[in-house]
PDB file of C-alpha atoms and ligand atoms in Angstrom:
ATOM      1  CA  MET A 117     -19.720  -9.321 -34.720  1.00  0.00           C
ATOM      2  CA  ASN A 118     -16.508  -9.118 -36.829  1.00  0.00           C
ATOM      3  CA  THR A 119     -12.778  -9.526 -35.579  1.00  0.00           C
ATOM      4  CA  ALA A 120     -12.429  -5.320 -34.743  1.00  0.00           C
ATOM      5  CA  GLN A 121     -15.803  -5.935 -33.052  1.00  0.00           C
ATOM      6  CA  LEU A 122     -14.875  -8.972 -30.654  1.00  0.00           C
ATOM      7  CA  ALA A 123     -11.427  -7.567 -29.490  1.00  0.00           C
ATOM      8  CA  VAL A 124     -13.728  -4.955 -27.791  1.00  0.00           C
ATOM      9  CA  PHE A 125     -16.058  -7.001 -26.473  1.00  0.00           C
ATOM     10  CA  MET A 126     -13.256  -9.526 -25.207  1.00  0.00           C
ATOM     11  CA  ALA A 127     -11.613  -6.341 -23.700  1.00  0.00           C
ATOM     12  CA  ALA A 128     -14.575  -5.418 -21.818  1.00  0.00           C
ATOM     13  CA  VAL A 129     -15.613  -7.847 -20.033  1.00  0.00           C
ATOM     14  CA  LEU A 130     -11.798  -8.813 -19.610  1.00  0.00           C
ATOM     15  CA  PHE A 131     -12.420  -5.596 -17.821  1.00  0.00           C
ATOM     16  CA  THR A 132     -15.436  -6.344 -15.746  1.00  0.00           C
ATOM     17  CA  LEU A 133     -14.349  -9.594 -14.839  1.00  0.00           C
ATOM     18  CA  SER A 134     -10.690  -7.925 -12.855  1.00  0.00           C
ATOM     19  CA  SER A 135     -12.142  -4.349 -11.894  1.00  0.00           C
ATOM     20  CA  HIS A 136     -12.809  -4.526  -8.429  1.00  0.00           C
ATOM     21  CA  ALA A 137     -15.541  -2.299  -7.937  1.00  0.00           C
ATOM     22  CA  LEU A 138     -14.496   0.385  -4.514  1.00  0.00           C
ATOM     23  CA  SER A 139     -17.768   1.493  -2.702  1.00  0.00           C
ATOM     24  CA  PRO A 140     -18.137   5.606  -3.511  1.00  0.00           C
ATOM     25  CA  GLU A 141     -16.258   6.527   0.003  1.00  0.00           C
ATOM     26  CA  ALA A 142     -13.081   4.597  -1.235  1.00  0.00           C
ATOM     27  CA  GLU A 143     -13.847   6.128  -4.660  1.00  0.00           C
ATOM     28  CA  GLU A 144     -13.444   9.976  -3.208  1.00  0.00           C
ATOM     29  CA  GLY A 145     -10.277   8.730  -1.067  1.00  0.00           C
ATOM     30  CA  LYS A 146      -8.966   7.526  -3.838  1.00  0.00           C
ATOM     31  CA  SER A 147      -9.312  11.033  -5.472  1.00  0.00           C
ATOM     32  CA  PHE A 148      -7.135  12.608  -2.944  1.00  0.00           C
ATOM     33  CA  PHE A 149      -4.514   9.451  -2.332  1.00  0.00           C
ATOM     34  CA  ALA A 150      -1.657  11.728  -4.098  1.00  0.00           C
ATOM     35  CA  THR A 151      -0.987  12.586  -0.391  1.00  0.00           C
ATOM     36  CA  CYS A 152       0.055   9.770   0.697  1.00  0.00           C
ATOM     37  CA  ASP A 153       2.175   8.504  -2.529  1.00  0.00           C
ATOM     38  CA  VAL A 154       4.315  11.360  -3.036  1.00  0.00           C
ATOM     39  CA  CYS A 155       5.776   9.121   0.076  1.00  0.00           C
ATOM     40  CA  HIS A 156       4.201   5.795  -0.159  1.00  0.00           C
ATOM     41  CA  ASN A 157       4.517   5.321  -4.146  1.00  0.00           C
ATOM     42  CA  GLN A 158       6.215   1.992  -4.402  1.00  0.00           C
ATOM     43  CA  SER A 159       8.771   3.338  -7.727  1.00  0.00           C
ATOM     44  CA  ASN A 160       9.913   5.786  -5.280  1.00  0.00           C
ATOM     45  CA  ASN A 161      14.464   5.749  -6.004  1.00  0.00           C
ATOM     46  CA  PRO A 162      14.991   6.295  -2.975  1.00  0.00           C
ATOM     47  CA  ALA A 163      12.120   5.448  -0.769  1.00  0.00           C
ATOM     48  CA  LEU A 164      10.387   7.484   1.529  1.00  0.00           C
ATOM     49  CA  GLY A 165       8.016   5.243   2.746  1.00  0.00           C
ATOM     50  CA  PRO A 166       6.643   1.824   2.948  1.00  0.00           C
ATOM     51  CA  PRO A 167       4.616   0.780   0.207  1.00  0.00           C
ATOM     52  CA  MET A 168       0.416   0.428   0.588  1.00  0.00           C
ATOM     53  CA  TRP A 169       0.232  -2.894   0.122  1.00  0.00           C
ATOM     54  CA  GLY A 170       2.767  -3.745   2.777  1.00  0.00           C
ATOM     55  CA  VAL A 171       0.722  -1.308   5.127  1.00  0.00           C
ATOM     56  CA  GLN A 172      -2.582  -2.793   4.451  1.00  0.00           C
ATOM     57  CA  ARG A 173      -1.317  -6.744   4.984  1.00  0.00           C
ATOM     58  CA  ARG A 174       0.065  -5.292   8.200  1.00  0.00           C
ATOM     59  CA  TYR A 175      -3.427  -3.200   8.978  1.00  0.00           C
ATOM     60  CA  ARG A 176      -5.396  -6.318   8.376  1.00  0.00           C
ATOM     61  CA  LYS A 177      -3.079  -9.117   9.958  1.00  0.00           C
ATOM     62  CA  ASN A 178      -3.241  -6.466  13.083  1.00  0.00           C
ATOM     63  CA  THR A 179      -6.740  -5.568  13.539  1.00  0.00           C
ATOM     64  CA  ASN A 180     -10.312  -7.835  13.650  1.00  0.00           C
ATOM     65  CA  SER A 181     -13.011  -5.601  11.508  1.00  0.00           C
ATOM     66  CA  PRO A 182     -12.744  -3.029   9.027  1.00  0.00           C
ATOM     67  CA  GLU A 183     -13.634  -0.910  11.799  1.00  0.00           C
ATOM     68  CA  GLU A 184     -11.109  -1.046  13.344  1.00  0.00           C
ATOM     69  CA  PHE A 185      -8.403  -1.132  10.941  1.00  0.00           C
ATOM     70  CA  LEU A 186      -9.597   1.860  10.041  1.00  0.00           C
ATOM     71  CA  ASN A 187      -9.401   4.087  13.785  1.00  0.00           C
ATOM     72  CA  LYS A 188      -5.942   2.882  14.056  1.00  0.00           C
ATOM     73  CA  MET A 189      -4.637   3.877  10.446  1.00  0.00           C
ATOM     74  CA  VAL A 190      -5.955   7.181  11.023  1.00  0.00           C
ATOM     75  CA  SER A 191      -5.042   7.671  14.286  1.00  0.00           C
ATOM     76  CA  PHE A 192      -2.055   6.547  13.454  1.00  0.00           C
ATOM     77  CA  VAL A 193      -1.885   9.079  10.614  1.00  0.00           C
ATOM     78  CA  LYS A 194      -2.650  12.000  13.093  1.00  0.00           C
ATOM     79  CA  ALA A 195      -0.479  10.989  15.350  1.00  0.00           C
ATOM     80  CA  PRO A 196       2.497   8.860  14.880  1.00  0.00           C
ATOM     81  CA  THR A 197       4.489   7.195  17.358  1.00  0.00           C
ATOM     82  CA  LEU A 198       6.771   5.140  18.016  1.00  0.00           C
ATOM     83  CA  GLU A 199       4.214   2.761  20.502  1.00  0.00           C
ATOM     84  CA  ALA A 200       1.709   2.615  17.820  1.00  0.00           C
ATOM     85  CA  ALA A 201       3.855   1.787  15.035  1.00  0.00           C
ATOM     86  CA  ILE A 202       3.030  -2.105  13.478  1.00  0.00           C
ATOM     87  CA  HIS A 203       5.554  -1.849  10.210  1.00  0.00           C
ATOM     88  CA  ASP A 204       8.808  -2.136  12.131  1.00  0.00           C
ATOM     89  CA  GLU A 205      10.912  -2.629   9.282  1.00  0.00           C
ATOM     90  CA  ALA A 206       9.990   0.707   7.647  1.00  0.00           C
ATOM     91  CA  LEU A 207      10.271   2.354  10.866  1.00  0.00           C
ATOM     92  CA  ALA A 208      13.889   0.839  11.551  1.00  0.00           C
ATOM     93  CA  GLN A 209      14.409   2.172   7.601  1.00  0.00           C
ATOM     94  CA  LEU A 210      12.898   5.014   7.389  1.00  0.00           C
ATOM     95  CA  GLY A 211      12.050   6.899  11.181  1.00  0.00           C
ATOM     96  CA  LEU A 212       8.562   7.741  12.141  1.00  0.00           C
ATOM     97  CA  MET A 213       6.252   8.856   9.459  1.00  0.00           C
ATOM     98  CA  PRO A 214       5.545  12.860  10.153  1.00  0.00           C
ATOM     99  CA  PRO A 215       2.123  13.658  11.334  1.00  0.00           C
ATOM    100  CA  MET A 216      -0.506  14.913   8.929  1.00  0.00           C
ATOM    101  CA  ALA A 217      -2.969  16.825  10.232  1.00  0.00           C
ATOM    102  CA  LEU A 218      -5.558  16.330   7.880  1.00  0.00           C
ATOM    103  CA  PRO A 219      -9.268  16.555   9.085  1.00  0.00           C
ATOM    104  CA  ASP A 220     -10.834  13.096  10.366  1.00  0.00           C
ATOM    105  CA  GLU A 221     -13.701  13.088   7.245  1.00  0.00           C
ATOM    106  CA  PHE A 222     -10.498  13.577   4.823  1.00  0.00           C
ATOM    107  CA  LEU A 223      -8.141  10.592   6.398  1.00  0.00           C
ATOM    108  CA  ARG A 224     -11.181   8.190   6.490  1.00  0.00           C
ATOM    109  CA  LYS A 225     -11.904   8.529   3.107  1.00  0.00           C
ATOM    110  CA  ILE A 226      -8.234   7.575   2.252  1.00  0.00           C
ATOM    111  CA  VAL A 227      -7.939   5.198   4.871  1.00  0.00           C
ATOM    112  CA  THR A 228     -11.718   3.873   3.814  1.00  0.00           C
ATOM    113  CA  TYR A 229      -9.521   3.347   0.038  1.00  0.00           C
ATOM    114  CA  ILE A 230      -6.667   1.905   1.550  1.00  0.00           C
ATOM    115  CA  LEU A 231      -8.741  -0.941   2.821  1.00  0.00           C
ATOM    116  CA  GLU A 232     -10.697  -1.693  -0.427  1.00  0.00           C
ATOM    117  CA  GLU A 233      -8.001  -1.356  -3.236  1.00  0.00           C
ATOM    118  CA  GLN A 234      -6.505  -4.089  -4.626  1.00  0.00           C
ATOM    119  CA  PHE A 235      -2.615  -2.532  -4.645  1.00  0.00           C
ATOM    120  CA  PRO A 236      -0.205  -4.338  -7.148  1.00  0.00           C
ATOM    121  CA  PRO A 237       2.475  -6.382  -5.175  1.00  0.00           C
ATOM    122  CA  PRO A 238       6.016  -3.734  -5.371  1.00  0.00           C
ATOM    123  CA  CYS A 239       7.857  -5.661  -7.741  1.00  0.00           C
ATOM    124  CA  ASP A 240       9.991  -2.608  -8.845  1.00  0.00           C
ATOM    125  CA  HIS A 241       9.996  -1.767  -4.790  1.00  0.00           C
ATOM    126  CA  TRP A 242      11.814  -5.043  -3.889  1.00  0.00           C
ATOM    127  CA  LYS A 243      14.159  -5.280  -6.815  1.00  0.00           C
ATOM    128  CA  MET A 244      15.373  -1.946  -5.761  1.00  0.00           C
ATOM    129  CA  ALA A 245      15.854  -2.598  -2.114  1.00  0.00           C
ATOM    130  CA  VAL A 246      17.375  -6.404  -3.105  1.00  0.00           C
ATOM    131  CA  ASN A 247      20.428  -3.841  -4.417  1.00  0.00           C
ATOM    132  CA  LYS A 248      20.214  -1.505  -2.044  1.00  0.00           C
ATOM    133  CA  ALA A 249      20.822  -4.542   0.422  1.00  0.00           C
ATOM    134  CA  LYS A 250      23.212  -6.256  -1.304  1.00  0.00           C
ATOM    135  CA  GLU A 251      26.090  -3.078  -1.586  1.00  0.00           C
ATOM    136  CA  LYS A 252      25.362  -2.327   2.108  1.00  0.00           C
ATOM    137  CA  GLY A 253      26.017  -6.395   2.782  1.00  0.00           C
ATOM    138  CA  ASP A 254      23.242  -6.522   4.781  1.00  0.00           C
ATOM    139  CA  MET A 255      22.674 -10.302   2.874  1.00  0.00           C
ATOM    140  CA  ALA A 256      19.612 -11.210   5.079  1.00  0.00           C
ATOM    141  CA  HIS A 257      17.872  -8.187   4.448  1.00  0.00           C
ATOM    142  CA  ALA A 258      18.586  -9.395   0.179  1.00  0.00           C
ATOM    143  CA  GLN A 259      17.530 -12.415   1.162  1.00  0.00           C
ATOM    144  CA  LYS A 260      13.651 -11.462   2.618  1.00  0.00           C
ATOM    145  CA  ASP A 261      12.607  -9.277   0.056  1.00  0.00           C
ATOM    146  CA  GLN A 262      14.559 -11.506  -3.034  1.00  0.00           C
ATOM    147  CA  ARG A 263      11.795 -14.237  -1.439  1.00  0.00           C
ATOM    148  CA  GLN A 264       8.482 -11.919  -2.156  1.00  0.00           C
ATOM    149  CA  LEU A 265      10.222 -10.822  -5.634  1.00  0.00           C
ATOM    150  CA  ASN A 266      10.130 -15.032  -6.387  1.00  0.00           C
ATOM    151  CA  ARG A 267       6.803 -15.403  -4.684  1.00  0.00           C
ATOM    152  CA  PHE A 268       4.752 -12.160  -5.691  1.00  0.00           C
ATOM    153  CA  CYS A 269       5.963 -10.786  -9.081  1.00  0.00           C
ATOM    154  CA  ASN A 270       7.058 -13.970 -11.324  1.00  0.00           C
TER     155      ASN A 270
HETATM  156  C1  HEC B 124       6.414  12.599   3.886  1.00  0.00           C
HETATM  157  C2  HEC B 124       6.574  11.299   3.438  1.00  0.00           C
HETATM  158  C3  HEC B 124       5.089  10.454   4.357  1.00  0.00           C
HETATM  159  C4  HEC B 124       3.349  10.722   3.597  1.00  0.00           C
HETATM  160  C5  HEC B 124       3.311  12.395   2.795  1.00  0.00           C
HETATM  161  C6  HEC B 124       3.374   9.811   4.133  1.00  0.00           C
HETATM  162  N1  HEC B 124       3.931   8.818   5.056  1.00  0.00           N
HETATM  163 FE1  HEC B 124       2.932   6.988   5.446  1.00  0.00          FE
HETATM  164  N2  HEC B 124       4.445   6.473   6.292  1.00  0.00           N
HETATM  165  C7  HEC B 124       6.287   7.150   6.188  1.00  0.00           C
HETATM  166  C8  HEC B 124       6.864   6.799   6.539  1.00  0.00           C
HETATM  167  C9  HEC B 124       8.306   7.134   6.640  1.00  0.00           C
HETATM  168  C10 HEC B 124       6.377   5.243   6.924  1.00  0.00           C
HETATM  169  C11 HEC B 124       7.121   3.881   7.882  1.00  0.00           C
HETATM  170  C12 HEC B 124       7.734   4.605   8.885  1.00  0.00           C
HETATM  171  C13 HEC B 124       6.356   4.102  10.286  1.00  0.00           C
HETATM  172  O1  HEC B 124       5.583   2.857   9.997  1.00  0.00           O
HETATM  173  O2  HEC B 124       6.173   5.468  11.517  1.00  0.00           O
HETATM  174  C14 HEC B 124       4.942   5.203   6.486  1.00  0.00           C
HETATM  175  C15 HEC B 124       3.924   4.948   7.552  1.00  0.00           C
HETATM  176  C16 HEC B 124       3.195   4.808   7.307  1.00  0.00           C
HETATM  177  C17 HEC B 124       1.795   3.765   8.142  1.00  0.00           C
HETATM  178  C18 HEC B 124       2.413   2.378   9.316  1.00  0.00           C
HETATM  179  C19 HEC B 124       2.550   2.444  10.230  1.00  0.00           C
HETATM  180  C20 HEC B 124       2.890   1.432  11.379  1.00  0.00           C
HETATM  181  O3  HEC B 124       2.096   1.122  11.960  1.00  0.00           O
HETATM  182  O4  HEC B 124       3.648   1.924  11.339  1.00  0.00           O
HETATM  183  C21 HEC B 124       0.581   4.246   7.565  1.00  0.00           C
HETATM  184  C22 HEC B 124      -0.524   3.472   8.194  1.00  0.00           C
HETATM  185  C23 HEC B 124       0.307   5.354   6.826  1.00  0.00           C
HETATM  186  N3  HEC B 124       2.086   5.584   6.958  1.00  0.00           N
HETATM  187  C24 HEC B 124      -0.820   5.905   6.289  1.00  0.00           C
HETATM  188  C25 HEC B 124      -0.208   6.955   5.047  1.00  0.00           C
HETATM  189  C26 HEC B 124      -1.809   7.651   4.799  1.00  0.00           C
HETATM  190  C27 HEC B 124      -2.900   7.354   4.787  1.00  0.00           C
HETATM  191  C28 HEC B 124      -0.873   8.812   4.483  1.00  0.00           C
HETATM  192  C29 HEC B 124      -1.928   9.648   3.429  1.00  0.00           C
HETATM  193  C30 HEC B 124      -3.016  10.415   4.373  1.00  0.00           C
HETATM  194  C31 HEC B 124       0.448   8.257   4.408  1.00  0.00           C
HETATM  195  N4  HEC B 124       1.069   7.966   4.919  1.00  0.00           N
HETATM  196  C32 HEC B 124       1.567   9.896   4.431  1.00  0.00           C
HETATM  197  C33 HEC B 124       6.211   8.529   5.297  1.00  0.00           C
HETATM  198  C34 HEC B 124       4.719   9.332   4.404  1.00  0.00           C
END
């Protein structure tokens, strides 16, 4: 094996080690995820929705099984209510999410993707949020997002 071949081989090994296999249903859901990413993309400035990284963490903490995660998220997305919302921070800043009247089968695939994906930490979003909070003089918020940056983005 020459150096170039070795490099290709190593890249393939690293890719295999780092890639994260999604179930077929999640793969399908991923192809529709743009419907949500329009607002939930962490690079949006200004933010139109909370980055999925944090949404997924909150739903994992607040549910006891993948099935409960799925049901809770699907029912929220179809008909968001203040009572059902658990993302207090996003709610306070952006208001309640508009309902997405999509067929259940379609939503379940998207949410299966959100359940399984390993989203990268939203570092661009936090950087932007720190600056915005500082501009507004909201030091508590700036410090909170700075801590997230220090913890996950170095
Ligand atoms: C028009 C913009 C927009 C679109 C499109 C959108 N969202 Fe949201 N989403 C928001 C906003 C704003 C919030 C934060 C307020 C809230 O929690 O209701 C949010 C919050 C959420 C939450 C957290 C709810 C909670 O418990 O507080 C989930 C889950 C979610 N979105 C899922 C989705 C999924 C899945 C899709 C695609 C099918 C989607 N969203 C499409 C704007 C959007």
